Protein backbone atom coordinates (compact mmCIF):
# COMPACT_ATOMS: atom_id res chain seq x y z
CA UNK A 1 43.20 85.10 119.91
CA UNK A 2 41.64 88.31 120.66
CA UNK A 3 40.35 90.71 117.41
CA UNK A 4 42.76 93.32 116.99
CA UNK A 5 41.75 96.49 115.15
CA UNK A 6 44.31 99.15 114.31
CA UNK A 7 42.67 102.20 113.26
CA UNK A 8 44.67 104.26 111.02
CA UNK A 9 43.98 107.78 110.30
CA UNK A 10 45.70 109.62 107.15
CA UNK A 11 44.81 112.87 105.18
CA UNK A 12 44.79 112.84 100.88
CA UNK A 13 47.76 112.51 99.04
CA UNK A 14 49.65 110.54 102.00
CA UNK A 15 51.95 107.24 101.52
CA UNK A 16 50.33 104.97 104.32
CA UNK A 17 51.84 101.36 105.06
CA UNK A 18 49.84 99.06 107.23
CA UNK A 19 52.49 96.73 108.61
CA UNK A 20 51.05 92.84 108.57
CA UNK A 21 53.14 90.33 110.37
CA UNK A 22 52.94 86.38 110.06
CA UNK A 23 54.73 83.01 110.49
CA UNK A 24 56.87 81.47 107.53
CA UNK A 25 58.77 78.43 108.08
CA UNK A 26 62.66 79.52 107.54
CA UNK A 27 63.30 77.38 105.15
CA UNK A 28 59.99 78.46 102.81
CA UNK A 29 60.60 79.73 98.97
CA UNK A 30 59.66 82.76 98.24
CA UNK A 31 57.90 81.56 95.21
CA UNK A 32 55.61 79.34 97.61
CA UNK A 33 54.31 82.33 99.79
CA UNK A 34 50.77 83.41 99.72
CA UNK A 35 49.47 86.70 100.74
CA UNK A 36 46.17 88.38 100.48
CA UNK A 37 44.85 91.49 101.28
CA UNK A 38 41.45 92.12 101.55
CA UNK A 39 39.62 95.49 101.88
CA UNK A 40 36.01 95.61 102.77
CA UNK A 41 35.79 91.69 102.44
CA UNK A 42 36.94 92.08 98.59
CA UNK A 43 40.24 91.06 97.69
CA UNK A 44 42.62 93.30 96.35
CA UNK A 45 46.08 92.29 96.20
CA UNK A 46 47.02 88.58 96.15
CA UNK A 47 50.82 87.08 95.93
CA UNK A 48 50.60 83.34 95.00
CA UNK A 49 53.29 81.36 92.97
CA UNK A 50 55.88 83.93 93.17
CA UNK A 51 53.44 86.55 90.93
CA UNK A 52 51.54 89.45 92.41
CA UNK A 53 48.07 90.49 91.37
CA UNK A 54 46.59 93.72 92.04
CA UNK A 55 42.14 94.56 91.83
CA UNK A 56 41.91 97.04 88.38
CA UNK A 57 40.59 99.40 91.04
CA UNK A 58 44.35 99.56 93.04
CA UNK A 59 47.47 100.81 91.27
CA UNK A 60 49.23 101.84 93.47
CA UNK A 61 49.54 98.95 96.28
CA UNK A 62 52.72 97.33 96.92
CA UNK A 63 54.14 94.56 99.22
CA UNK A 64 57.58 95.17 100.91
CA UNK A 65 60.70 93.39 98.60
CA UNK A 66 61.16 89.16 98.67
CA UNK A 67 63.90 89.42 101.37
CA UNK A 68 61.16 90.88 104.35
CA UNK A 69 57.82 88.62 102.69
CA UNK A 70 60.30 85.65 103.28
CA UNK A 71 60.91 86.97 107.13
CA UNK A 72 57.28 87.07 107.14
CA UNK A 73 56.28 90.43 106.57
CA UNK A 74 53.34 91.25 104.34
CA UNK A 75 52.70 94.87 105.12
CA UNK A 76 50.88 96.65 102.72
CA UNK A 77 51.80 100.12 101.26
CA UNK A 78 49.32 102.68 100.15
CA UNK A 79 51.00 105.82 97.44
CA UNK A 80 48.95 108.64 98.00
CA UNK A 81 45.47 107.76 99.67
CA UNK A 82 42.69 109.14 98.91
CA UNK A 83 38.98 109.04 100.20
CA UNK A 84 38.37 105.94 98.02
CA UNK A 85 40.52 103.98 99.79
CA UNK A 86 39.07 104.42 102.96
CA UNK A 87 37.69 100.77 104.61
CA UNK A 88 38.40 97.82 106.59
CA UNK A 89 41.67 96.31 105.44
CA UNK A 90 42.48 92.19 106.37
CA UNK A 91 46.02 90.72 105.66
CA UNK A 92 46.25 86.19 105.48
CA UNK A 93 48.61 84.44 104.66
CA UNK A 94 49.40 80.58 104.54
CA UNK A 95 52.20 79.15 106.52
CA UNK A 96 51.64 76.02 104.40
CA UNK A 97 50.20 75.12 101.09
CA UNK A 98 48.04 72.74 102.47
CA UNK A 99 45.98 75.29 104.84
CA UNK A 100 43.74 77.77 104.14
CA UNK A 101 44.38 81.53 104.47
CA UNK A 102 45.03 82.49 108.29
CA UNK A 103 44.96 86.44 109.59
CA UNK A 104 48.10 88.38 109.91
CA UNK A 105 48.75 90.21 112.66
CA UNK A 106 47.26 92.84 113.26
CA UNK A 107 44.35 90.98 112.02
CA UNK A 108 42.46 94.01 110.89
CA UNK A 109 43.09 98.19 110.08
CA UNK A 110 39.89 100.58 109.80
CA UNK A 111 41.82 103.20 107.21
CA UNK A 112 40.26 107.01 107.53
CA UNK A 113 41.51 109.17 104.82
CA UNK A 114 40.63 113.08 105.49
């Protein structure tokens, strides 16, 4: 598959979501879903055995409720941005337990905070 960037642009003190679409087999628990973000090639938000956990550096990150991550939507939402969290966002997921992490799609965001 081709690398997709989105580049998303926002200014201080916006909400920003960056939508992150993947693959879930129907009949998958929501408990057995794992997401990860990753900004900048470090990790920052993980959701494995049903728990989320968030860097110490990110508050204010959240995943959409159980009912869309089990439709297979991992976006991630931002509360108000600021020029810290500018970077290079990545969303995986697993469709299995038994593989490791593949990209979401879109695979990757380039985040601009004015």
């Amino acid at each position: 598959p081709e690398f997709f960037t989105d580049n998303v642009d926002a200014f201080e003190g916006d909400d920003v979501t960056l939508e992150c679409f993947g693959n879930i087999p129907k009949n998958k628990p929501w408990e057995d879903i794992y997401i990860q973000w990753l900004k900048d090639d470090r990790e920052i938000l993980r959701l494995s055995s049903g728990k989320v956990d968030v860097s110490i550096d990110y508050s204010i990150l959240k995943l959409p409720p159980k009912h869309d991550i089990s439709r297979g939507i991992f976006s991630l939402s931002i509360t108000s941005v600021s020029v810290f969290d500018q970077g290079v966002y990545q969303c995986r997921y697993k469709g299995t337990d038994f593989e490791a992490p593949r990209s979401g799609f879109p695979e990757t965001y380039t985040l601009t905070v004015w």
